[in-house]
Amino acid sequence: MEKLDLTTPNFTDENIQKLSELFPNCVTESSDGKVIDFDALKQELSNNIVEGNKERYQLTWPGKAESLVTANTPINKTLRPNREESKDFDNSENLYIEGDNLEVLKLLQETYLGKIKMIYIDPPYNTGKDFVYKDNFTQNKAEYDEESGNVDEEGGRLVSNPDSNGRYHSDWLSMMYPRLKLARNLLKDDGVIFISIDDNEVGSLRKICDEVFGVRSFVSEFVWKSRQNKDNRNATGVSVDHEHVVVYCKDPSFRSVRGAARNLQQYTNPDSDHRGRWASGNMVGLLPQDQRPNCHYDLVNPVTGINYGKPNMGWRYDSNTMDRLIVENRILWPSNPGGRPRRKKFLSELTDEYTGFSSIVGKDIYTRHGTVELDNIFNDKYFDFPKPSALIKIFVEQSSGKDGSVLDFFSGSATTAHAVMQLNAEDGGNRKFIMVQIPETTDEKSEACKEGYKTIAEIGKERIRRAGEKIKEDNADKDGIDELDVGFRVLKVDSSNMKEVYFSPDNTQQSNLLDLASNIKDGRTEEDLLFMVLLDWGIDLSVKIERREVAGKTVYFADDDYLAACFEDNLDEGFVKSLVAQNPLKVVFRDNGFANDSVKINVEQIFKQADIEVKVI
Ligand SMILES: C[S@@+](CC[C@H](N)C(=O)[O-])C[C@H]1O[C@@H](n2cnc3c(N)ncnc32)[C@H](O)[C@@H]1O
C-alpha cells in the first residue's frame, strides 16, 4: 500500500519540472539528479548570444540566493491540534497557528494553495529595535550560542537586528523574501496582499514585491496618517506622521479592491423625473483644446438660446454626445448665463455601486486607537503598537469578499482576527481567519507576563476569545448573531509525528528494530495523526470532524465522508467491509494497524473494487 509522504513539497524539484516542460533542452543530469543548464536557459531567453553575466535591473543583497533555497527546502514537521486552547474546536472554521511563519507557510502549501482571498501582514518594520527570526538552521551550536538573542518557546531564534549590524537591511530582506514567495502561492487568482511598513524598508519592500508578485501586480501604496500629534524629537526636523500599506495582487486582470461605497443620499428626485432619483454631475472637460478639439465648443440651450460658452478645458463630451444628452433631457441648465450646465446621472443607470477607493486610508484612525483598544480588552498594556482593528477592517472589507479566507502570518495581538469578526458581525459576512504567530516570549517584567501570558501567542488567543464575546454582546440585537463564528482551532508546529524510520527506512539498524515496532512517536494522539493526514492530503484544516464507531473501532470522518481515518490496531476484513459501507472517498490507516499481512493485501483489493483511495502512515 502507498505510504503518505508527510513532508512539505520540494519546490526546487517542482520548479525544475515546470521549466523542463517549457524547455526540455535545458534540463540535464548531474550526480544530484535532474538539474537546469543555466547557460542553455539564458540562451533560450535571449535573442542575442549570451556571454556571461551582464548588469541587470534587480534588487540583490548578500544572502538572497540562500533565502530562496530556504523557501524551497522541504520540512517534515507537522501541525498538532490543541483542543484545550481552542474555542469551539468542533464548529469553528477559524485557525490560530502557533509557530514560525516560514514553517507554517510551507506546511499550508498543499492545503491552501490558491485558496486565500486576502493576506494582511504587519511584519517587524526593521526599526533597529525589532526581533527578526533567524532562518539559518545550519549554524553550529557555538555560533548559535554566540548570537545574542531571545529564544522562543520552541528554542527557535529571534535575534535583534540593530542598525549597527552590517547586514541590517540584508537580514530583514532575507527574512521577508522567502515568506512572501510562499505567501503568494496561497493567494487565490483574485487574491490580494496588504503589507504594513514604514519609511525604513518601504523602498526595498516594493522592490522585492515587484520581483515576487510581478511589477504589473502592484496595486497601490496606501498612506495611512498613523500619528495624530506631531513628533518633535526627530533630528531631521520632520515629524513622520504616516505609515505605508503596500498592496499587491496575484493576477492583475482581477479588480483588487471593492471601492468606496457611493453616497446614494445625494440621489434625489426634486423634479419628479419619471426615470427616478438622480444626482447632478460635472460636465467640464479634462484636456486642452489641442488634445481634444472636438470637446471645445460653445454650449447653447436650444430652448432659451442662452450661450454658456466653453470652459478652459472644454466639455467632457463631444458635440454629438451633448446633442443626444440635450434631446434626452439630461442637462440641467442654470438660469444664470454665467452658471455651468451639469448633467443628470440616474441612480437606476449606475453600473458600479462603488467609486474609487482613496489611496489615503484610515482617516481619523491613529496608532493610539489600537493601543487603547487592546488596553481596554486586557485592562492593562500587554502589547506594543497593535494596529487599530478599525484600520484592518477597512482592508478586509475592501478585498476579502463576504466569505473569503483572511490570513495574517505576523499576527501579534491578533488584530486581524478581531477585525474579521467585527466586520462579519456588521455585514453578515462569513469570512474566516487564519492567524499565525510565533510563541515569542513576553518580557519577564511586562504586565502580560506577570498575569501569566508567557508568549505573544497567548495574548493573541485570549484577545480573540474576549473580542469575540464582546462583539456578540454589542450586536446582540442583530439577526443571525448567534451563528457568528468567534471560535478558532489552535494548531501548533511540532516535529513530525513519525519516527525517523518513516522517512529513511534504509537507515534503520537491527538493534533499533524493537523500538521501531511502531513508526509513530510516543505521546502523539489519534487527532495529531488525523491533522497530519489532512495536511498531507491537502484537506482544509477547519473541516468538520466527526468520531464514529465502526465495527467497534474509532473512525474519524473529516468533511463528512470525504476522508475516513482509523489508527487502531487489529483491523480485520469485517471492519473494512463495514467501513466501505459508509462510503468514504479516501481512507487512511496505520501501516501496522492490520491484524496480519493477508488482511492488508485483501483490504487493498476491497478498496480498489469500491473505488476508494487508500493510504497508510
Ligand atoms: C508588528 S507585530 C504585528 C502586530 C499586529 N499587527 C497587531 O496588531 O497586534 C509583528 C509580530 O510578528 C511576530 N513575528 C515575528 N517573526 C515571526 C515569525 N517568524 N513567525 C511568526 N510570527 C513572527 C512577532 O512576534 C510580532 O508579534
XYZ file of C-alpha atoms and ligand atoms in Angstrom:
644
model
C 0.000 0.000 0.000
C 1.204 3.509 -0.794
C 2.566 5.453 2.150
C 1.666 9.088 2.800
C 4.595 11.377 2.061
C 4.363 13.597 5.184
C 6.871 16.227 4.075
C 6.077 19.574 2.502
C 6.599 19.682 -1.264
C 10.120 20.071 -2.650
C 9.687 23.259 -4.638
C 13.082 23.036 -6.250
C 12.114 19.738 -7.864
C 8.735 21.131 -8.851
C 10.321 24.220 -10.401
C 12.750 22.105 -12.385
C 9.814 20.032 -13.570
C 7.891 23.130 -14.715
C 10.916 24.513 -16.536
C 11.613 21.181 -18.106
C 8.116 21.179 -19.557
C 8.820 24.522 -21.224
C 12.470 23.978 -22.140
C 13.254 20.281 -22.183
C 16.655 21.000 -23.720
C 17.673 22.991 -20.623
C 17.440 20.041 -18.272
C 20.475 17.937 -17.765
C 21.639 15.318 -15.318
C 24.207 15.548 -12.562
C 25.171 13.355 -9.651
C 22.263 15.024 -7.754
C 19.720 14.072 -10.403
C 17.944 16.461 -12.758
C 19.401 19.996 -12.893
C 18.915 23.051 -15.080
C 21.592 24.005 -17.571
C 21.521 27.735 -16.925
C 23.632 28.691 -19.885
C 21.177 26.929 -22.138
C 18.263 28.531 -20.336
C 19.826 32.003 -20.617
C 20.272 31.439 -24.270
C 16.657 30.342 -24.679
C 15.544 33.602 -23.161
C 17.720 35.912 -25.207
C 17.708 36.953 -28.843
C 21.428 37.614 -28.693
C 24.334 35.397 -27.945
C 24.710 35.295 -24.177
C 28.190 35.995 -22.911
C 28.327 35.503 -19.163
C 26.832 37.777 -16.531
C 25.657 41.237 -17.531
C 24.470 44.037 -15.283
C 20.722 43.941 -14.963
C 17.912 45.708 -13.132
C 17.284 43.824 -9.925
C 17.482 44.128 -6.169
C 20.058 41.868 -4.695
C 21.679 41.511 -1.301
C 24.080 39.143 0.420
C 22.043 36.100 1.374
C 19.379 36.422 -1.335
C 20.200 33.117 -3.009
C 20.304 31.394 0.363
C 16.907 32.776 1.292
C 15.498 31.375 -1.949
C 16.865 27.969 -1.039
C 15.260 28.441 2.386
C 11.891 28.982 0.716
C 12.233 25.887 -1.424
C 13.644 23.459 1.130
C 11.026 20.981 2.340
C 10.476 20.256 6.032
C 8.945 17.221 7.680
C 7.251 18.994 10.563
C 3.554 18.895 11.312
C 0.712 20.827 12.923
C -0.711 19.386 16.135
C -4.214 20.384 17.207
C -4.740 21.687 20.726
C -8.341 21.384 21.894
C -7.819 22.986 25.327
C -6.564 26.257 23.923
C -9.097 26.327 21.097
C -12.526 27.853 21.311
C -15.401 25.849 19.854
C -12.933 23.459 18.214
C -15.627 21.314 16.612
C -17.589 24.042 14.913
C -15.242 26.927 14.215
C -13.748 27.438 10.772
C -11.079 29.839 12.020
C -7.499 28.779 12.716
C -4.859 30.006 15.128
C -1.486 28.527 14.233
C 1.466 28.819 16.570
C 4.926 28.615 15.088
C 7.476 30.259 12.850
C 5.558 31.551 9.866
C 8.128 30.240 7.384
C 7.409 26.709 8.527
C 3.693 27.345 8.748
C 3.585 28.759 5.234
C 5.378 25.660 3.988
C 3.006 23.378 5.840
C -0.008 25.187 4.373
C 1.192 24.997 0.771
C -0.784 21.882 -0.179
C -3.985 22.640 1.633
C -4.323 26.351 0.979
C -2.676 26.626 -2.421
C -4.669 29.273 -4.314
C -7.361 29.433 -1.618
C -6.659 32.601 0.374
C -8.598 35.678 -0.686
C -6.698 38.213 1.309
C -3.499 38.436 3.315
C -2.722 41.256 5.708
C 0.687 41.369 7.383
C 2.378 43.797 9.709
C 5.925 42.433 9.841
C 8.694 43.817 12.053
C 9.458 47.200 10.455
C 13.227 46.905 10.893
C 13.481 49.972 13.040
C 16.730 48.766 14.601
C 14.850 47.549 17.679
C 12.850 44.678 16.193
C 13.437 40.985 16.539
C 13.893 39.182 13.271
C 13.578 35.428 13.037
C 16.834 33.800 12.039
C 16.142 31.113 9.469
C 19.673 29.796 9.294
C 19.406 26.405 10.894
C 22.783 25.322 9.595
C 24.773 27.243 12.213
C 26.688 25.092 14.635
C 25.961 25.245 18.355
C 28.907 27.550 19.148
C 27.900 30.120 16.516
C 24.341 29.749 17.639
C 25.105 30.472 21.253
C 27.287 33.388 20.361
C 24.415 35.322 18.923
C 22.718 37.455 21.466
C 19.048 36.922 21.187
C 15.755 35.909 22.518
C 14.645 32.304 22.217
C 11.071 31.432 21.506
C 9.331 28.569 23.259
C 10.388 26.067 20.640
C 14.041 27.031 21.002
C 13.984 28.948 17.714
C 15.928 32.174 17.433
C 14.522 35.633 17.379
C 17.566 37.846 17.119
C 17.567 41.588 17.449
C 18.528 43.418 14.294
C 20.184 46.699 15.345
C 21.070 49.193 12.616
C 24.725 48.809 13.651
C 24.555 45.311 12.150
C 26.436 45.378 8.850
C 23.727 43.188 7.306
C 20.899 45.252 8.740
C 18.830 45.535 5.550
C 20.030 42.223 4.125
C 18.892 40.222 7.147
C 15.467 41.793 7.006
C 15.144 41.151 3.276
C 16.320 37.570 3.708
C 13.626 37.117 6.337
C 10.836 38.627 4.192
C 11.688 37.262 0.739
C 11.019 33.527 1.243
C 7.876 34.267 3.256
C 6.435 36.486 0.538
C 7.234 33.892 -2.110
C 5.409 31.201 -0.169
C 2.546 33.552 0.678
C 1.947 34.343 -2.985
C 1.299 30.664 -3.722
C -1.552 30.690 -1.231
C -3.422 33.598 -2.796
C -6.448 32.936 -4.980
C -6.248 34.297 -8.514
C -8.279 37.291 -7.350
C -6.402 37.423 -4.027
C -4.633 40.476 -2.634
C -1.892 41.060 -0.050
C -1.644 44.167 2.157
C 1.667 44.827 3.907
C 2.090 47.497 6.577
C 5.512 49.116 6.576
C 7.188 52.395 7.489
C 9.759 54.569 5.727
C 12.712 52.365 6.755
C 12.054 49.483 4.408
C 9.252 50.614 2.115
C 11.712 51.041 -0.766
C 13.188 47.556 -0.510
C 9.802 46.012 0.219
C 8.382 47.442 -3.020
C 11.331 46.016 -4.938
C 11.080 42.500 -3.558
C 7.312 42.568 -4.034
C 7.838 43.623 -7.662
C 10.011 40.569 -8.010
C 7.810 38.128 -6.117
C 4.389 39.278 -7.344
C 5.391 40.955 -10.625
C 5.511 44.682 -11.387
C 2.094 44.526 -13.020
C 0.596 43.148 -9.821
C 1.334 46.342 -7.902
C -1.993 47.788 -6.777
C -1.152 50.734 -4.552
C 0.992 52.098 -1.792
C -1.602 53.378 0.624
C -0.644 56.120 3.014
C -2.111 55.986 6.497
C -1.804 59.046 8.765
C -1.000 56.991 11.817
C 0.166 59.716 14.170
C -2.312 62.261 15.428
C 0.088 64.594 17.245
C 3.396 65.738 15.865
C 6.653 64.112 16.882
C 9.121 66.918 17.584
C 12.026 64.654 18.530
C 13.210 63.802 15.056
C 16.716 65.097 14.261
C 15.718 65.799 10.655
C 13.053 68.195 11.864
C 10.384 66.129 10.098
C 7.543 64.661 12.099
C 6.899 61.362 10.342
C 3.152 61.058 10.770
C 2.366 58.286 8.321
C 2.914 54.633 7.544
C 2.546 52.801 4.247
C 0.413 49.836 3.321
C 1.829 48.253 0.197
C -0.730 46.296 -1.823
C -0.089 43.658 -4.497
C -2.435 41.228 -6.185
C -1.957 37.742 -7.568
C -3.398 38.421 -11.005
C -3.821 41.991 -12.259
C -6.748 41.056 -14.505
C -8.946 40.967 -11.389
C -10.155 44.023 -9.518
C -8.226 44.161 -6.247
C -10.267 46.482 -4.103
C -14.017 46.785 -3.996
C -14.078 50.602 -3.919
C -15.654 53.195 -1.657
C -19.382 52.997 -1.111
C -21.209 55.702 -3.071
C -23.132 58.312 -1.202
C -26.564 57.346 -2.510
C -28.261 60.006 -0.443
C -27.185 62.596 -2.973
C -29.590 60.936 -5.455
C -32.973 62.669 -5.141
C -35.859 63.487 -7.443
C -36.880 67.122 -6.825
C -38.463 67.482 -10.323
C -40.349 64.145 -10.174
C -38.433 62.851 -13.212
C -40.123 59.621 -14.375
C -36.657 57.998 -14.576
C -36.360 58.201 -10.796
C -33.704 59.529 -8.432
C -30.751 61.382 -9.924
C -27.643 63.358 -8.923
C -26.030 66.172 -10.872
C -22.638 65.551 -12.459
C -19.868 67.869 -13.602
C -19.507 68.187 -17.400
C -16.320 70.279 -17.532
C -13.681 68.645 -19.732
C -10.254 67.391 -18.715
C -7.988 68.159 -21.692
C -6.904 71.359 -23.517
C -8.109 72.271 -26.989
C -5.064 70.949 -28.850
C -5.610 67.498 -27.335
C -9.426 67.309 -27.520
C -10.533 69.837 -30.154
C -13.957 68.147 -30.621
C -14.859 68.850 -26.962
C -14.160 72.572 -27.233
C -17.346 74.340 -28.443
C -19.917 76.829 -27.150
C -22.806 75.130 -25.359
C -26.186 76.730 -26.078
C -29.589 75.898 -24.524
C -31.788 75.282 -27.615
C -34.933 76.378 -25.765
C -33.783 79.620 -24.086
C -30.946 80.396 -26.501
C -28.597 81.151 -23.551
C -24.967 80.589 -24.559
C -22.871 79.174 -21.709
C -19.625 79.423 -23.690
C -16.863 76.842 -23.167
C -14.699 76.201 -20.116
C -10.884 76.352 -20.446
C -10.704 72.562 -20.674
C -13.782 72.316 -22.889
C -16.657 69.910 -22.165
C -16.466 66.264 -21.182
C -18.447 65.115 -24.251
C -18.163 65.914 -27.929
C -20.987 67.900 -29.513
C -22.802 64.821 -30.887
C -22.997 63.197 -27.477
C -24.002 66.510 -25.932
C -26.835 66.868 -28.503
C -28.103 63.430 -27.522
C -27.997 64.348 -23.811
C -29.938 67.542 -24.597
C -32.603 65.666 -26.583
C -32.930 63.097 -23.779
C -33.475 65.932 -21.329
C -30.420 65.046 -19.227
C -28.919 68.545 -18.974
C -29.519 70.892 -16.050
C -29.472 74.454 -17.425
C -28.674 77.234 -14.925
C -30.892 80.300 -15.254
C -27.806 82.493 -14.976
C -25.765 82.586 -18.256
C -22.579 82.685 -16.094
C -23.519 79.319 -14.492
C -22.235 75.885 -15.607
C -24.661 73.357 -17.094
C -24.456 69.928 -15.417
C -25.831 66.518 -16.336
C -28.393 64.335 -14.621
C -26.983 60.946 -13.564
C -29.743 58.480 -12.776
C -29.416 56.042 -9.885
C -31.034 53.301 -11.968
C -28.271 53.617 -14.572
C -25.324 53.245 -12.216
C -23.147 50.411 -13.453
C -20.963 50.250 -10.354
C -22.175 50.524 -6.795
C -18.747 51.724 -5.699
C -16.434 54.590 -6.534
C -12.633 54.780 -6.476
C -11.032 53.901 -3.148
C -8.665 56.651 -1.998
C -5.012 55.732 -1.570
C -5.037 57.856 1.585
C -6.559 55.457 4.108
C -7.842 55.351 7.667
C -8.959 58.941 8.183
C -9.111 59.762 11.916
C -7.826 56.293 12.884
C -4.498 56.532 14.696
C -1.954 54.184 16.254
C -3.086 55.246 19.695
C -6.567 53.844 18.935
C -5.008 50.394 18.563
C -3.248 50.776 21.900
C -6.379 51.954 23.717
C -8.439 49.178 22.124
C -6.101 46.432 23.353
C -5.554 48.052 26.761
C -9.335 48.039 27.223
C -9.583 44.359 26.336
C -6.961 43.394 28.942
C -7.369 46.304 31.364
C -3.633 46.836 31.020
C -0.826 47.285 28.496
C 0.067 43.864 27.092
C 1.445 44.554 23.617
C 3.277 47.468 21.974
C 1.726 49.193 18.988
C -1.070 46.844 17.924
C -2.813 48.105 14.815
C -6.303 49.555 15.325
C -8.866 46.938 14.262
C -10.847 49.690 12.508
C -7.946 50.150 10.076
C -7.569 46.454 9.250
C -11.336 46.195 8.921
C -11.183 48.654 6.031
C -8.740 46.435 4.136
C -10.696 43.277 4.927
C -13.884 44.920 3.689
C -12.176 46.076 0.507
C -10.573 42.827 -0.532
C -11.934 39.702 1.125
C -15.403 39.479 -0.402
C -18.054 38.359 2.055
C -16.834 34.848 2.706
C -13.147 34.788 1.843
C -10.315 33.435 3.974
C -8.102 36.086 5.551
C -4.538 35.179 6.541
C -2.216 37.155 8.812
C 1.125 35.444 9.376
C 2.625 38.137 11.627
C -0.491 38.335 13.712
C 0.862 39.721 17.022
C -2.101 40.508 19.243
C -4.497 39.125 16.566
C -5.972 42.462 15.496
C -6.797 40.964 12.101
C -8.946 38.242 13.690
C -10.724 40.941 15.692
C -11.363 42.968 12.524
C -12.703 39.934 10.635
C -15.148 39.019 13.435
C -16.268 42.647 13.777
C -16.910 43.052 10.063
C -18.777 39.733 9.876
C -20.982 40.936 12.725
C -21.649 44.215 10.928
C -22.378 42.989 7.421
C -23.450 39.368 7.980
C -20.345 38.073 6.183
C -18.856 34.646 6.716
C -15.152 35.382 6.349
C -12.714 33.018 8.042
C -9.380 33.909 9.555
C -6.059 32.138 9.839
C -3.715 33.761 12.364
C -0.071 32.708 12.544
C 2.139 33.789 15.426
C 5.459 32.601 16.755
C 5.355 31.880 20.514
C 7.732 34.795 21.172
C 8.207 35.087 24.906
C 6.929 38.181 26.683
C 9.326 40.250 28.760
C 9.564 38.923 32.303
C 8.873 42.379 33.687
C 5.872 43.010 31.472
C 2.342 43.121 32.867
C 1.342 40.386 30.399
C 3.999 38.014 31.742
C 3.111 38.784 35.345
C -0.527 37.939 34.550
C 0.522 34.567 33.124
C 0.741 35.345 29.399
C 4.175 33.903 28.736
C 4.075 34.326 24.954
C 2.601 36.749 22.439
C 0.609 33.826 21.046
C -1.152 33.508 24.417
C -2.046 37.196 24.268
C -3.338 36.767 20.712
C -5.570 33.804 21.580
C -7.015 35.492 24.646
C -7.664 38.656 22.672
C -9.734 36.686 20.144
C -11.673 34.987 22.961
C -12.501 38.285 24.647
C -13.074 40.345 21.497
C -15.395 37.673 20.076
C -17.604 37.680 23.177
C -17.708 41.474 23.239
C -18.674 41.661 19.565
C -21.533 39.217 20.168
C -22.662 41.205 23.192
C -22.534 44.525 21.322
C -24.529 43.117 18.415
C -26.942 41.008 20.437
C -29.965 42.501 18.661
C -28.731 41.565 15.168
C -30.329 38.694 13.263
C -28.043 35.666 12.998
C -25.571 36.930 15.597
C -25.734 33.582 17.405
C -24.179 31.949 14.342
C -21.249 34.383 14.259
C -18.072 32.292 14.333
C -15.949 33.681 17.167
C -14.149 30.408 17.795
C -10.836 29.100 16.498
C -8.912 25.857 16.239
C -5.424 26.047 17.707
C -2.715 24.180 15.826
C 0.947 24.164 16.808
C 4.001 23.484 14.691
C 5.869 20.470 16.006
C 8.288 17.812 14.841
C 6.731 15.075 12.731
C 4.510 12.538 14.446
C 6.504 9.866 12.693
C 9.792 8.410 13.817
C 12.812 8.926 11.601
C 12.355 5.409 10.194
C 9.284 6.612 8.285
C 11.368 8.997 6.204
C 14.549 6.952 5.852
C 13.755 3.275 6.399
C 17.168 2.324 4.934
C 18.995 3.851 7.898
C 17.363 1.537 10.401
C 19.771 -0.535 12.468
C 18.999 -4.062 13.614
C 19.461 -3.054 17.267
C 16.663 -0.440 16.984
C 14.076 -2.716 15.457
C 12.212 -3.391 18.663
C 11.848 0.280 19.377
C 10.516 0.786 15.865
C 7.635 -1.676 16.109
C 5.505 1.444 15.823
C 6.644 4.166 13.443
C 4.696 6.774 15.439
C 6.362 8.800 18.166
C 5.228 8.249 21.738
C 2.738 10.756 23.058
C 1.144 11.547 19.700
C -2.632 11.272 19.719
C -5.009 9.978 17.060
C -6.106 13.562 16.447
C -2.446 14.523 15.880
C -2.283 11.819 13.223
C -5.553 12.935 11.691
C -4.351 16.529 11.243
C -1.087 15.285 9.796
C -3.101 13.356 7.215
C -5.339 16.373 6.485
C -2.229 18.461 5.837
C -0.635 15.880 3.634
C -3.781 15.225 1.652
C -4.434 18.936 1.260
C -7.721 18.866 3.157
C -8.903 22.104 4.779
C -7.786 22.167 8.410
C -11.074 23.635 9.520
C -13.249 20.835 8.120
C -15.896 19.269 10.293
C -14.509 16.242 12.136
C -16.738 13.516 13.446
C -15.829 10.443 15.531
C -17.879 7.378 14.768
C -17.718 3.798 15.998
C -17.466 1.393 13.073
C -17.485 -2.327 13.934
C -16.102 -1.499 17.365
C -13.267 0.731 16.140
C -12.972 4.510 16.360
C -13.010 6.146 12.952
C -12.554 9.871 12.280
C -14.604 11.228 9.409
C -13.343 14.523 8.023
C -15.544 16.739 5.872
C -18.483 14.354 6.135
C -17.462 11.256 4.219
C -14.557 12.716 2.295
C -11.911 11.073 4.464
C -12.156 8.248 6.982
C -9.159 7.657 9.236
C -8.698 4.790 11.645
C -5.478 4.482 13.605
C -6.418 1.455 15.699
C -4.731 -1.962 15.718
C -6.055 -5.368 14.707
C -8.167 -4.177 11.806
C -9.754 -7.100 10.003
C -11.753 -7.586 6.827
C -15.061 -7.403 8.692
C -14.196 -3.939 9.906
C -13.060 -2.854 6.463
C -16.314 -4.021 4.868
C -18.296 -2.036 7.445
C -16.181 0.995 6.676
C -16.707 0.653 2.928
C -20.457 0.629 3.622
C -20.064 4.190 4.972
C -18.956 5.352 1.510
C -15.850 7.392 2.225
C -13.874 8.789 -0.732
C -10.489 8.288 0.895
C -9.314 6.206 3.830
C -6.154 6.051 5.838
C -4.821 3.511 8.362
C -1.619 2.796 10.230
C 0.797 0.662 8.255
C 0.914 -1.863 11.071
C -2.742 -1.480 12.049
C -3.897 -4.645 10.255
C -4.447 -7.941 12.028
C -1.954 -9.611 9.677
C -0.355 -9.294 6.245
C -3.011 -11.227 4.369
C -5.714 -8.884 5.725
C -3.637 -5.986 4.469
C -3.470 -7.460 0.964
C -7.192 -8.259 0.878
C -8.071 -4.832 2.181
C -6.259 -3.197 -0.691
C -8.382 -5.241 -3.109
C -11.620 -4.414 -1.312
C -10.937 -0.686 -1.564
C -9.853 -0.953 -5.163
C -13.134 -2.595 -6.091
C -15.083 0.045 -4.185
C -13.047 2.793 -5.941
C -11.877 4.232 -2.636
C -8.394 5.716 -2.349
C -6.468 4.120 0.499
C -3.153 5.078 2.088
C -1.237 4.136 5.208
C 1.088 6.009 7.509
C 4.453 44.221 14.300
S 3.889 42.844 15.112
C 2.277 42.617 14.482
C 1.257 43.350 15.263
C -0.155 43.047 14.871
N -0.478 43.598 13.582
C -1.118 43.574 15.908
O -1.926 44.441 15.587
O -1.058 43.136 17.040
C 4.774 41.557 14.354
C 4.551 40.214 15.023
O 5.148 39.218 14.220
C 5.674 38.238 15.073
N 6.733 37.513 14.351
C 7.998 37.920 14.065
N 8.658 36.967 13.389
C 7.784 35.946 13.215
C 7.876 34.665 12.599
N 8.990 34.259 12.011
N 6.794 33.860 12.615
C 5.632 34.265 13.190
N 5.489 35.456 13.811
C 6.550 36.291 13.827
C 6.214 38.994 16.261
O 6.238 38.145 17.393
C 5.175 40.104 16.392
O 4.205 39.754 17.308
